[in-house]
Short mmCIF file of N, CA, C and O in Angstrom, two decimals:
data_model
loop_
_atom_site.label_atom_id
_atom_site.label_comp_id
_atom_site.label_asym_id
_atom_site.label_seq_id
_atom_site.Cartn_x
_atom_site.Cartn_y
_atom_site.Cartn_z
N UNK A 415 2.43 -2.00 -26.08
CA UNK A 415 2.80 -2.03 -25.11
C UNK A 415 4.58 -3.13 -26.29
O UNK A 415 3.65 -4.60 -26.68
N UNK A 416 4.96 -3.02 -25.97
CA UNK A 416 6.39 -3.80 -25.92
C UNK A 416 6.79 -5.27 -25.01
O UNK A 416 6.73 -5.13 -24.31
N UNK A 417 6.63 -6.38 -25.72
CA UNK A 417 6.84 -7.61 -25.04
C UNK A 417 8.44 -7.66 -24.44
O UNK A 417 9.42 -6.74 -25.32
N UNK A 418 8.64 -8.24 -23.50
CA UNK A 418 9.99 -8.64 -22.73
C UNK A 418 9.85 -10.15 -23.23
O UNK A 418 9.75 -10.26 -22.73
N UNK A 419 11.19 -10.25 -22.89
CA UNK A 419 11.89 -11.24 -23.37
C UNK A 419 11.69 -12.29 -21.82
O UNK A 419 11.77 -11.64 -21.12
N UNK A 420 11.75 -13.50 -21.42
CA UNK A 420 11.11 -13.68 -20.25
C UNK A 420 12.07 -14.78 -20.62
O UNK A 420 11.81 -15.43 -18.93
N UNK A 421 13.36 -14.99 -21.30
CA UNK A 421 14.51 -16.84 -20.91
C UNK A 421 14.90 -16.47 -19.48
O UNK A 421 15.76 -17.37 -18.90
N UNK A 422 15.63 -15.09 -18.90
CA UNK A 422 16.23 -14.97 -18.04
C UNK A 422 15.94 -14.20 -16.40
O UNK A 422 15.88 -14.43 -16.14
N UNK A 423 14.16 -14.46 -16.60
CA UNK A 423 13.42 -13.09 -15.13
C UNK A 423 12.82 -14.61 -14.49
O UNK A 423 13.17 -15.91 -15.08
N UNK A 424 13.43 -13.88 -13.66
CA UNK A 424 12.78 -15.27 -11.47
C UNK A 424 11.83 -14.76 -11.43
O UNK A 424 11.17 -13.56 -11.78
N UNK A 425 11.11 -15.13 -10.60
CA UNK A 425 9.65 -15.17 -9.41
C UNK A 425 10.05 -13.50 -8.83
O UNK A 425 9.33 -13.03 -9.28
N UNK A 426 10.78 -13.37 -8.43
CA UNK A 426 11.17 -11.41 -7.71
C UNK A 426 11.35 -10.94 -9.23
O UNK A 426 11.12 -9.72 -8.82
N UNK A 427 11.89 -11.24 -10.35
CA UNK A 427 12.30 -9.87 -11.09
C UNK A 427 10.76 -9.78 -11.59
O UNK A 427 10.11 -8.71 -11.84
N UNK A 428 10.14 -10.81 -11.65
CA UNK A 428 8.02 -10.68 -12.08
C UNK A 428 7.36 -9.55 -11.19
O UNK A 428 6.89 -9.31 -11.79
N UNK A 429 7.71 -9.94 -10.15
CA UNK A 429 7.16 -9.33 -8.59
C UNK A 429 7.85 -8.10 -8.07
O UNK A 429 7.35 -7.31 -8.66
N UNK A 430 9.28 -7.06 -9.08
CA UNK A 430 9.64 -6.35 -8.77
C UNK A 430 8.76 -5.48 -10.26
O UNK A 430 8.72 -4.27 -9.42
N UNK A 431 8.93 -6.19 -11.42
CA UNK A 431 7.85 -5.55 -12.29
C UNK A 431 6.96 -4.99 -12.32
O UNK A 431 5.94 -4.04 -12.61
N UNK A 432 6.06 -6.34 -11.47
CA UNK A 432 4.75 -5.77 -10.93
C UNK A 432 4.91 -4.95 -10.25
O UNK A 432 3.49 -3.80 -10.62
N UNK A 433 5.42 -4.80 -8.90
CA UNK A 433 5.53 -4.06 -7.97
C UNK A 433 5.64 -2.08 -8.86
O UNK A 433 4.57 -1.61 -8.68
N UNK A 434 6.56 -2.56 -9.37
CA UNK A 434 7.05 -0.74 -9.74
C UNK A 434 6.17 -0.31 -11.23
O UNK A 434 5.76 0.45 -11.07
N UNK A 435 4.89 -0.83 -11.57
CA UNK A 435 4.71 -1.23 -12.86
C UNK A 435 2.84 -0.87 -11.90
O UNK A 435 2.64 0.89 -12.19
N UNK A 436 2.62 -1.24 -11.02
CA UNK A 436 1.33 -0.54 -10.28
C UNK A 436 2.24 0.43 -9.66
O UNK A 436 0.57 1.86 -10.15
N UNK A 437 2.54 1.07 -9.17
CA UNK A 437 3.41 1.99 -8.88
C UNK A 437 3.11 3.03 -9.47
O UNK A 437 2.52 4.50 -8.95
N UNK A 438 3.69 2.56 -10.36
CA UNK A 438 3.42 4.21 -12.20
C UNK A 438 2.08 3.67 -12.16
O UNK A 438 2.17 5.62 -12.49
N UNK A 439 0.94 3.38 -12.56
CA UNK A 439 -0.21 3.25 -12.67
C UNK A 439 -1.01 4.71 -11.37
O UNK A 439 -1.12 5.38 -12.33
N UNK A 440 -0.50 3.90 -10.50
CA UNK A 440 -1.55 4.66 -9.49
C UNK A 440 -0.25 5.65 -8.94
O UNK A 440 -1.84 6.51 -8.76
N UNK A 441 0.38 5.78 -9.51
CA UNK A 441 0.90 7.80 -9.09
C UNK A 441 0.29 7.73 -10.28
O UNK A 441 0.15 9.41 -9.72
N UNK A 442 0.30 7.79 -11.46
CA UNK A 442 -0.64 9.04 -12.13
C UNK A 442 -1.84 9.16 -11.95
O UNK A 442 -2.42 10.12 -12.43
N UNK A 443 -2.58 7.88 -11.57
CA UNK A 443 -3.64 7.97 -11.54
C UNK A 443 -4.59 9.04 -10.34
O UNK A 443 -5.19 10.07 -10.47
N UNK A 444 -3.73 8.79 -9.54
CA UNK A 444 -4.00 9.39 -8.63
C UNK A 444 -3.32 11.08 -8.12
O UNK A 444 -3.91 11.13 -6.95
N UNK A 445 -2.37 11.28 -8.79
CA UNK A 445 -1.74 12.39 -9.26
C UNK A 445 -2.88 13.46 -8.48
O UNK A 445 -2.13 14.70 -7.76
N UNK A 446 -3.65 13.66 -9.69
CA UNK A 446 -4.88 14.83 -9.34
C UNK A 446 -5.77 14.59 -8.25
O UNK A 446 -6.38 15.94 -7.71
N UNK A 447 -5.44 13.43 -7.73
CA UNK A 447 -6.62 12.99 -5.61
C UNK A 447 -5.42 14.34 -4.54
O UNK A 447 -5.84 14.10 -4.02
N UNK A 448 -4.10 14.08 -5.19
CA UNK A 448 -3.82 14.95 -4.00
C UNK A 448 -2.61 13.77 -3.82
O UNK A 448 -1.41 14.08 -2.55
N UNK A 449 -2.35 12.65 -3.65
CA UNK A 449 -1.98 11.60 -3.14
C UNK A 449 -1.45 10.56 -4.38
O UNK A 449 -1.39 10.04 -5.21
N UNK A 450 -0.40 9.63 -3.77
CA UNK A 450 0.34 8.82 -4.25
C UNK A 450 0.31 7.21 -3.91
O UNK A 450 -0.76 7.49 -3.14
N UNK A 451 0.18 6.28 -4.83
CA UNK A 451 0.30 5.00 -4.64
C UNK A 451 0.47 4.45 -3.03
O UNK A 451 -0.80 3.72 -2.57
N UNK A 452 1.52 4.31 -2.69
CA UNK A 452 1.92 4.69 -1.09
C UNK A 452 0.92 5.32 -0.43
O UNK A 452 0.80 4.02 0.43
N UNK A 453 0.77 6.61 -0.81
CA UNK A 453 -0.38 7.57 0.10
C UNK A 453 -1.43 6.63 0.58
O UNK A 453 -1.70 6.51 1.96
N UNK A 454 -1.66 6.12 -0.67
CA UNK A 454 -3.09 5.78 -0.98
C UNK A 454 -3.40 4.28 0.11
O UNK A 454 -4.21 4.02 0.63
N UNK A 455 -2.42 3.21 -0.19
CA UNK A 455 -2.57 2.10 0.19
C UNK A 455 -2.30 2.44 1.61
O UNK A 455 -3.17 1.83 3.15
N UNK A 456 -1.94 3.29 2.58
CA UNK A 456 -1.88 4.11 3.96
C UNK A 456 -2.48 4.61 4.48
O UNK A 456 -3.47 3.84 5.41
N UNK A 457 -3.39 5.67 3.98
CA UNK A 457 -4.88 5.94 3.86
C UNK A 457 -5.74 4.60 3.96
O UNK A 457 -6.27 4.90 5.01
N UNK A 458 -5.88 4.08 2.67
CA UNK A 458 -6.77 2.93 2.86
C UNK A 458 -6.91 1.78 4.40
O UNK A 458 -7.65 1.61 4.99
N UNK A 459 -4.79 1.71 4.42
CA UNK A 459 -5.36 1.06 5.65
C UNK A 459 -5.71 1.82 7.02
O UNK A 459 -5.92 1.26 8.13
N UNK A 460 -5.19 2.81 7.10
CA UNK A 460 -5.59 4.37 8.15
C UNK A 460 -7.34 4.69 8.66
O UNK A 460 -7.76 4.71 9.63
N UNK A 461 -7.66 4.40 7.52
CA UNK A 461 -8.67 4.52 6.91
C UNK A 461 -9.84 3.14 7.93
O UNK A 461 -11.28 3.82 8.52
N UNK A 462 -9.25 1.98 8.24
CA UNK A 462 -10.25 1.29 8.88
C UNK A 462 -9.94 1.65 9.95
O UNK A 462 -9.86 2.47 10.87
N UNK A 463 -11.59 1.34 10.81
CA UNK A 463 -11.77 1.33 12.36
C UNK A 463 -10.62 1.75 13.30
O UNK A 463 -10.29 0.08 13.37
N UNK A 464 -10.43 2.01 13.49
CA UNK A 464 -9.19 2.15 15.13
C UNK A 464 -7.93 2.53 14.29
O UNK A 464 -7.25 2.59 15.31
N UNK A 465 -7.67 2.81 13.00
CA UNK A 465 -6.68 2.52 12.66
C UNK A 465 -5.59 1.60 12.59
O UNK A 465 -6.39 1.07 12.78
N UNK A 466 -4.53 2.33 13.10
CA UNK A 466 -3.49 1.37 12.91
C UNK A 466 -2.63 1.61 14.17
O UNK A 466 -2.22 2.79 14.35
N UNK A 467 -1.32 0.87 14.47
CA UNK A 467 0.29 1.56 15.85
C UNK A 467 0.79 1.27 14.21
O UNK A 467 0.91 0.74 13.01
N UNK A 468 2.29 1.93 15.00
CA UNK A 468 3.06 2.05 14.42
C UNK A 468 4.13 -0.10 14.02
O UNK A 468 4.40 0.42 13.22
N UNK A 469 3.50 0.08 14.66
CA UNK A 469 4.31 -2.24 14.16
C UNK A 469 2.98 -2.29 13.57
O UNK A 469 3.97 -2.90 12.90
N UNK A 470 1.75 -2.21 13.47
CA UNK A 470 1.78 -3.27 12.66
C UNK A 470 1.77 -2.38 11.27
O UNK A 470 1.89 -2.75 10.04
N UNK A 471 1.88 -0.77 11.11
CA UNK A 471 2.18 -0.57 9.72
C UNK A 471 4.30 -1.05 8.85
O UNK A 471 3.78 -1.23 8.34
N UNK A 472 5.02 -0.67 10.45
CA UNK A 472 5.91 -1.37 9.77
C UNK A 472 6.46 -2.66 9.19
O UNK A 472 6.45 -3.04 8.43
N UNK A 473 5.45 -3.62 9.88
CA UNK A 473 5.23 -5.19 9.52
C UNK A 473 4.86 -5.10 8.34
O UNK A 473 5.21 -6.28 7.03
N UNK A 474 3.26 -4.33 7.90
CA UNK A 474 2.74 -4.01 6.60
C UNK A 474 3.28 -4.13 5.45
O UNK A 474 3.94 -4.42 4.64
N UNK A 475 4.39 -2.61 6.25
CA UNK A 475 5.22 -2.11 4.69
C UNK A 475 6.98 -3.06 4.67
O UNK A 475 7.39 -3.05 3.60
N UNK A 476 6.87 -3.73 5.78
CA UNK A 476 8.50 -4.50 5.79
C UNK A 476 9.29 -3.32 5.51
O UNK A 476 10.53 -3.67 4.84
N UNK A 477 9.23 -2.12 6.56
CA UNK A 477 9.97 -1.29 6.61
C UNK A 477 10.22 -0.92 8.32
O UNK A 477 9.26 -1.50 8.95
N UNK A 478 11.76 -0.46 8.21
CA UNK A 478 12.06 -0.23 9.98
C UNK A 478 11.26 0.42 10.33
O UNK A 478 10.42 1.82 9.87
N UNK A 479 11.02 0.86 11.51
CA UNK A 479 10.64 1.74 12.69
C UNK A 479 10.66 2.91 12.87
O UNK A 479 9.38 3.97 12.69
N UNK A 480 11.60 3.63 12.22
CA UNK A 480 12.24 4.56 11.61
C UNK A 480 11.54 4.99 10.50
O UNK A 480 11.19 6.29 10.51
N UNK A 481 11.57 4.55 9.30
CA UNK A 481 10.77 4.70 8.31
C UNK A 481 9.66 5.85 8.64
O UNK A 481 9.07 6.26 8.05
N UNK A 482 8.97 4.15 8.82
CA UNK A 482 7.78 4.39 9.56
C UNK A 482 6.78 6.16 10.08
O UNK A 482 6.74 6.66 9.94
N UNK A 483 7.79 6.32 10.74
CA UNK A 483 7.36 7.45 11.95
C UNK A 483 7.78 8.45 11.26
O UNK A 483 7.16 9.60 11.37
N UNK A 484 9.24 8.74 10.59
CA UNK A 484 8.89 9.48 9.44
C UNK A 484 7.85 9.68 8.50
O UNK A 484 7.44 10.98 8.26
N UNK A 485 7.20 8.98 8.16
CA UNK A 485 5.77 8.88 7.21
C UNK A 485 4.92 9.00 8.41
O UNK A 485 3.91 9.88 7.31
N UNK A 486 4.71 8.82 8.76
CA UNK A 486 3.79 9.40 10.43
C UNK A 486 3.52 10.66 10.25
O UNK A 486 2.52 11.15 9.59
N UNK A 487 5.33 10.89 10.15
CA UNK A 487 5.16 12.70 10.74
C UNK A 487 4.65 13.46 9.84
O UNK A 487 4.38 14.37 9.05
N UNK A 488 5.49 12.22 7.97
CA UNK A 488 4.73 14.00 6.59
C UNK A 488 3.45 14.32 6.85
O UNK A 488 3.09 15.08 6.74
N UNK A 489 2.75 12.53 7.41
CA UNK A 489 1.10 12.43 7.04
C UNK A 489 0.65 13.38 8.13
O UNK A 489 0.20 14.05 7.28
N UNK A 490 0.84 13.39 9.09
CA UNK A 490 0.76 14.16 10.49
C UNK A 490 1.34 15.87 10.03
O UNK A 490 -0.24 17.36 9.38
N UNK A 491 1.46 15.93 9.01
CA UNK A 491 2.33 17.51 7.99
C UNK A 491 0.99 17.67 7.67
O UNK A 491 1.25 19.12 7.80
N UNK A 492 0.47 17.30 7.09
CA UNK A 492 -0.67 17.19 6.13
C UNK A 492 -1.79 18.24 7.08
O UNK A 492 -2.55 17.93 6.40
N UNK A 493 -1.88 17.28 8.25
CA UNK A 493 -3.37 17.11 9.10
C UNK A 493 -3.91 16.30 8.58
O UNK A 493 -5.44 16.55 8.81
N UNK A 494 -3.22 14.94 8.06
CA UNK A 494 -4.06 14.08 7.83
C UNK A 494 -4.08 12.96 8.55
O UNK A 494 -5.37 12.09 8.66
N UNK A 495 -3.89 12.76 9.56
CA UNK A 495 -3.99 11.63 10.52
C UNK A 495 -3.38 12.57 11.89
O UNK A 495 -2.93 13.04 11.92
N UNK A 496 -3.85 11.90 12.93
CA UNK A 496 -3.34 11.79 14.10
C UNK A 496 -3.03 10.40 14.84
O UNK A 496 -3.79 9.53 14.45
N UNK A 497 -2.51 11.27 15.73
CA UNK A 497 -2.03 9.21 17.03
C UNK A 497 -2.96 9.56 18.15
O UNK A 497 -3.34 10.99 18.89
N UNK A 498 -3.21 8.35 18.48
CA UNK A 498 -4.18 8.68 19.53
C UNK A 498 -4.35 7.65 20.77
O UNK A 498 -2.98 6.91 20.35
N UNK A 499 -4.12 7.79 21.75
CA UNK A 499 -3.59 6.45 22.72
C UNK A 499 -4.15 5.11 22.69
O UNK A 499 -5.20 5.02 21.64
N UNK A 500 -3.23 3.92 22.52
CA UNK A 500 -3.15 3.32 22.63
C UNK A 500 -4.19 2.38 23.35
O UNK A 500 -3.05 2.38 24.68
N UNK A 501 -5.74 1.89 23.01
CA UNK A 501 -5.37 1.21 24.41
C UNK A 501 -4.81 0.10 24.81
O UNK A 501 -5.94 -1.09 25.89
N UNK A 502 -4.75 -0.56 24.01
CA UNK A 502 -4.13 -2.10 23.90
C UNK A 502 -2.46 -2.11 24.78
O UNK A 502 -1.71 -3.42 25.32
N UNK A 503 -1.81 -1.03 25.02
CA UNK A 503 -0.91 -0.12 24.88
C UNK A 503 -0.20 0.68 25.33
O UNK A 503 0.20 1.49 24.99
N UNK A 504 -0.23 0.87 26.70
CA UNK A 504 0.51 2.61 26.93
C UNK A 504 1.75 3.19 26.72
O UNK A 504 1.42 4.63 26.07
N UNK A 505 2.09 2.08 26.82
CA UNK A 505 3.74 2.78 25.16
C UNK A 505 3.07 2.94 24.07
O UNK A 505 4.83 3.87 22.90
N UNK A 506 2.61 3.05 23.05
CA UNK A 506 2.39 3.18 21.71
C UNK A 506 0.99 3.76 21.93
O UNK A 506 0.65 4.09 22.78
N UNK A 507 1.08 4.18 20.50
CA UNK A 507 -0.45 4.64 19.90
C UNK A 507 -1.14 4.37 18.66
O UNK A 507 -0.47 3.27 18.36
N UNK A 508 -1.90 4.55 18.11
CA UNK A 508 -2.56 4.69 17.21
C UNK A 508 -2.48 5.65 16.43
O UNK A 508 -2.79 7.00 16.64
N UNK A 509 -2.07 4.83 14.65
CA UNK A 509 -2.92 6.59 13.92
C UNK A 509 -3.60 5.85 13.07
O UNK A 509 -4.27 5.43 13.48
N UNK A 510 -4.47 7.07 13.21
CA UNK A 510 -6.20 7.39 12.42
C UNK A 510 -5.89 8.82 11.16
O UNK A 510 -5.78 9.60 11.29
N UNK A 511 -6.90 8.34 10.50
CA UNK A 511 -7.18 9.68 10.16
C UNK A 511 -8.24 10.58 10.04
O UNK A 511 -8.20 10.37 10.75
N UNK A 512 -7.84 12.11 10.18
CA UNK A 512 -7.87 12.90 10.36
C UNK A 512 -9.68 13.01 8.81
O UNK A 512 -9.50 12.68 8.60
N UNK A 513 -10.53 13.99 9.60
CA UNK A 513 -11.37 14.14 8.62
C UNK A 513 -11.33 14.51 7.29
O UNK A 513 -11.64 14.37 6.85
N UNK A 514 -10.11 15.31 7.53
CA UNK A 514 -9.05 15.91 6.16
C UNK A 514 -8.64 14.71 5.39
O UNK A 514 -8.64 14.52 3.90
N UNK A 515 -8.33 13.78 5.54
CA UNK A 515 -7.47 13.07 5.50
C UNK A 515 -8.31 12.22 4.81
O UNK A 515 -7.78 10.66 3.80
N UNK A 516 -9.58 11.70 5.49
CA UNK A 516 -10.59 10.67 4.64
C UNK A 516 -11.26 11.45 3.77
O UNK A 516 -11.83 10.34 3.04
N UNK A 517 -11.04 12.71 3.90
CA UNK A 517 -11.34 13.68 2.87
C UNK A 517 -10.86 13.12 0.86
O UNK A 517 -11.01 12.97 0.25
N UNK A 518 -8.67 13.44 1.67
CA UNK A 518 -8.29 12.95 0.27
C UNK A 518 -8.47 11.72 0.02
O UNK A 518 -8.25 11.21 -1.36
N UNK A 519 -8.42 10.65 0.64
CA UNK A 519 -8.96 9.33 0.61
C UNK A 519 -9.76 8.79 0.17
O UNK A 519 -10.19 8.41 -1.31
N UNK A 520 -10.90 9.53 0.05
CA UNK A 520 -12.61 9.82 -0.64
C UNK A 520 -11.90 9.21 -1.91
O UNK A 520 -12.45 9.69 -3.36
N UNK A 521 -11.14 11.27 -1.82
CA UNK A 521 -11.18 11.73 -3.16
C UNK A 521 -10.46 10.83 -4.00
O UNK A 521 -10.50 10.54 -5.53
N UNK A 522 -8.87 10.34 -3.19
CA UNK A 522 -8.21 9.37 -4.05
C UNK A 522 -8.71 8.24 -4.73
O UNK A 522 -8.85 7.95 -5.28
N UNK A 523 -9.69 7.91 -4.02
CA UNK A 523 -10.57 6.40 -4.21
C UNK A 523 -11.56 6.28 -5.35
O UNK A 523 -11.67 5.30 -6.37
N UNK A 524 -12.11 8.36 -5.66
CA UNK A 524 -12.99 8.20 -6.83
C UNK A 524 -12.26 7.88 -7.63
O UNK A 524 -12.38 7.90 -8.97
N UNK A 525 -11.12 8.45 -7.71
CA UNK A 525 -9.70 7.85 -9.00
C UNK A 525 -8.68 6.75 -9.37
O UNK A 525 -9.22 6.26 -10.21
N UNK A 526 -9.10 6.13 -8.23
CA UNK A 526 -8.61 4.32 -7.99
C UNK A 526 -9.62 3.56 -8.70
O UNK A 526 -9.25 2.72 -9.68
N UNK A 527 -10.95 3.85 -8.66
CA UNK A 527 -12.07 2.57 -8.53
C UNK A 527 -11.49 2.01 -10.36
O UNK A 527 -11.70 0.58 -10.34
N UNK A 528 -11.98 3.15 -10.98
CA UNK A 528 -11.56 3.24 -12.43
C UNK A 528 -10.49 2.18 -13.10
O UNK A 528 -10.68 1.49 -13.52
N UNK A 529 -9.12 2.70 -12.21
CA UNK A 529 -7.87 1.57 -12.47
C UNK A 529 -8.32 0.54 -12.95
O UNK A 529 -7.99 -0.53 -13.16
N UNK A 530 -8.85 0.06 -10.80
CA UNK A 530 -8.32 -1.28 -10.20
C UNK A 530 -10.09 -1.65 -11.70
O UNK A 530 -9.44 -3.35 -12.11
N UNK A 531 -10.75 -1.49 -11.97
CA UNK A 531 -11.85 -2.53 -12.80
C UNK A 531 -10.57 -2.64 -14.38
O UNK A 531 -11.50 -3.82 -14.65
N UNK A 532 -10.18 -1.33 -14.40
CA UNK A 532 -9.56 -1.75 -15.35
C UNK A 532 -8.78 -2.81 -15.67
O UNK A 532 -8.81 -3.45 -16.73
N UNK A 533 -7.91 -2.83 -14.32
CA UNK A 533 -6.71 -4.24 -14.22
C UNK A 533 -7.21 -5.23 -14.06
O UNK A 533 -7.03 -6.32 -15.16
N UNK A 534 -8.43 -5.27 -13.86
CA UNK A 534 -8.88 -6.76 -13.14
C UNK A 534 -10.50 -6.90 -14.58
O UNK A 534 -10.01 -8.23 -14.84
N UNK A 535 -10.84 -5.95 -15.54
CA UNK A 535 -11.09 -6.39 -16.86
C UNK A 535 -9.65 -7.23 -17.85
O UNK A 535 -10.09 -8.73 -19.08
N UNK A 536 -8.69 -6.42 -17.38
CA UNK A 536 -7.41 -7.12 -18.31
C UNK A 536 -6.56 -8.60 -17.97
O UNK A 536 -6.17 -8.85 -18.24
N UNK A 537 -7.32 -9.01 -16.92
CA UNK A 537 -6.88 -9.71 -16.10
C UNK A 537 -6.44 -11.20 -17.03
O UNK A 537 -6.03 -12.02 -16.92
N UNK A 538 -7.50 -11.59 -16.91
CA UNK A 538 -7.97 -12.99 -17.82
C UNK A 538 -7.71 -14.06 -16.76
O UNK A 538 -7.83 -15.18 -16.86
N UNK A 539 -7.96 -13.67 -15.36
CA UNK A 539 -8.84 -15.09 -14.82
C UNK A 539 -9.38 -14.43 -13.47
O UNK A 539 -9.28 -13.46 -13.57
N UNK A 540 -10.01 -15.36 -13.12
CA UNK A 540 -10.97 -14.90 -11.88
C UNK A 540 -10.06 -13.81 -10.82
O UNK A 540 -8.68 -14.41 -10.11
N UNK A 541 -10.37 -12.78 -10.18
CA UNK A 541 -9.63 -12.02 -9.31
C UNK A 541 -9.43 -12.81 -8.11
O UNK A 541 -8.08 -12.63 -7.80
N UNK A 542 -10.06 -12.97 -7.45
CA UNK A 542 -9.87 -14.30 -6.17
C UNK A 542 -8.52 -14.81 -6.45
O UNK A 542 -7.49 -15.67 -5.72
N UNK A 543 -8.68 -15.50 -7.71
CA UNK A 543 -7.32 -16.93 -8.04
C UNK A 543 -5.94 -15.93 -8.02
O UNK A 543 -4.84 -16.55 -7.61
N UNK A 544 -6.17 -14.55 -8.56
CA UNK A 544 -5.09 -13.65 -8.75
C UNK A 544 -4.74 -13.10 -7.20
O UNK A 544 -3.08 -13.40 -7.14
N UNK A 545 -4.88 -13.34 -6.32
CA UNK A 545 -5.41 -12.37 -5.33
C UNK A 545 -4.15 -13.53 -4.71
O UNK A 545 -3.39 -13.98 -3.96
N UNK A 546 -4.84 -15.17 -4.63
CA UNK A 546 -4.45 -16.39 -3.46
C UNK A 546 -3.41 -16.02 -3.95
O UNK A 546 -2.22 -16.59 -3.04
N UNK A 547 -3.03 -15.98 -5.55
CA UNK A 547 -1.29 -15.95 -5.75
C UNK A 547 -0.45 -15.94 -5.32
O UNK A 547 0.77 -16.12 -4.80
N UNK A 548 -0.71 -13.57 -4.98
CA UNK A 548 -0.21 -12.83 -4.71
C UNK A 548 -0.33 -12.64 -2.97
O UNK A 548 0.58 -12.68 -2.99
N UNK A 549 -0.86 -13.46 -2.43
CA UNK A 549 -0.98 -13.89 -1.37
C UNK A 549 0.21 -14.73 -0.83
O UNK A 549 1.14 -15.40 0.34
N UNK A 550 0.32 -15.72 -1.90
CA UNK A 550 1.43 -16.59 -1.82
C UNK A 550 2.74 -16.39 -1.92
O UNK A 550 3.66 -16.97 -0.62
N UNK A 551 2.77 -15.74 -2.59
CA UNK A 551 3.71 -14.96 -2.24
C UNK A 551 4.46 -14.23 -1.99
O UNK A 551 5.43 -14.46 -1.54
N UNK A 552 3.29 -12.96 -1.27
CA UNK A 552 4.33 -12.57 -0.41
C UNK A 552 5.09 -13.10 1.14
O UNK A 552 4.93 -13.10 1.36
N UNK A 553 3.70 -14.38 0.89
CA UNK A 553 4.50 -14.97 2.45
C UNK A 553 5.27 -15.92 1.37
O UNK A 553 5.65 -15.83 3.01
N UNK A 554 5.67 -16.01 1.45
CA UNK A 554 7.19 -16.62 0.70
C UNK A 554 7.92 -15.62 0.49
O UNK A 554 9.21 -16.29 1.38
N UNK A 555 7.89 -14.35 -0.03
CA UNK A 555 8.94 -13.74 0.40
C UNK A 555 8.94 -13.60 2.39
O UNK A 555 10.64 -12.78 2.16
N UNK A 556 7.61 -12.94 2.87
CA UNK A 556 8.19 -12.47 3.97
C UNK A 556 8.38 -13.79 4.90
O UNK A 556 9.16 -13.50 5.67
N UNK A 557 8.14 -15.34 4.55
CA UNK A 557 9.16 -16.15 5.69
C UNK A 557 10.73 -16.27 4.83
O UNK A 557 11.44 -16.08 5.72
N UNK A 558 10.95 -16.08 3.53
CA UNK A 558 12.51 -15.29 3.51
C UNK A 558 12.44 -14.33 4.08
O UNK A 558 13.89 -13.95 4.99
N UNK A 559 12.50 -13.25 4.45
CA UNK A 559 12.58 -12.51 5.09
C UNK A 559 12.83 -12.36 6.50
O UNK A 559 13.83 -12.68 6.83
N UNK A 560 12.03 -13.72 7.48
CA UNK A 560 12.10 -13.74 8.67
C UNK A 560 13.55 -14.70 9.03
O UNK A 560 13.56 -14.93 9.89
N UNK A 561 13.16 -15.55 7.57
CA UNK A 561 14.51 -16.45 7.99
C UNK A 561 16.23 -15.65 8.18
O UNK A 561 16.76 -16.73 9.02
N UNK A 562 16.54 -14.61 8.06
CA UNK A 562 17.53 -13.96 8.59
C UNK A 562 17.44 -14.41 9.27
O UNK A 562 17.13 -14.62 10.99
#
């Protein structure tokens, strides 16, 4: 791997590099499973009991509701998600994986786990420490988004 100069890189540029490198790594690894990095992340959220609301997804992804709606429609078209009534808010709905979506997520998960293990092995610090730093950076970025 080629070394890159760090003299003019900012924190946000480094975060951008990590995000893009991660997406490229996961897109390549998950391709055989039929999902890309964004799909796998979404399916991982939707695999939780009760799935998620569109508002939950928009907040998590830091994307507008219209974009989330388009994404949900795409996943519905695959037969991987379904909308169910939201017992907490009659005006909203929950998005859950279908059986087919769960199978696609499990297939991709088998491809994801070795990549995760490799990255964690190459990290050079405890995973929990790296996760703590990433959570701090995410909180700082979200605070800047909400400052507008």
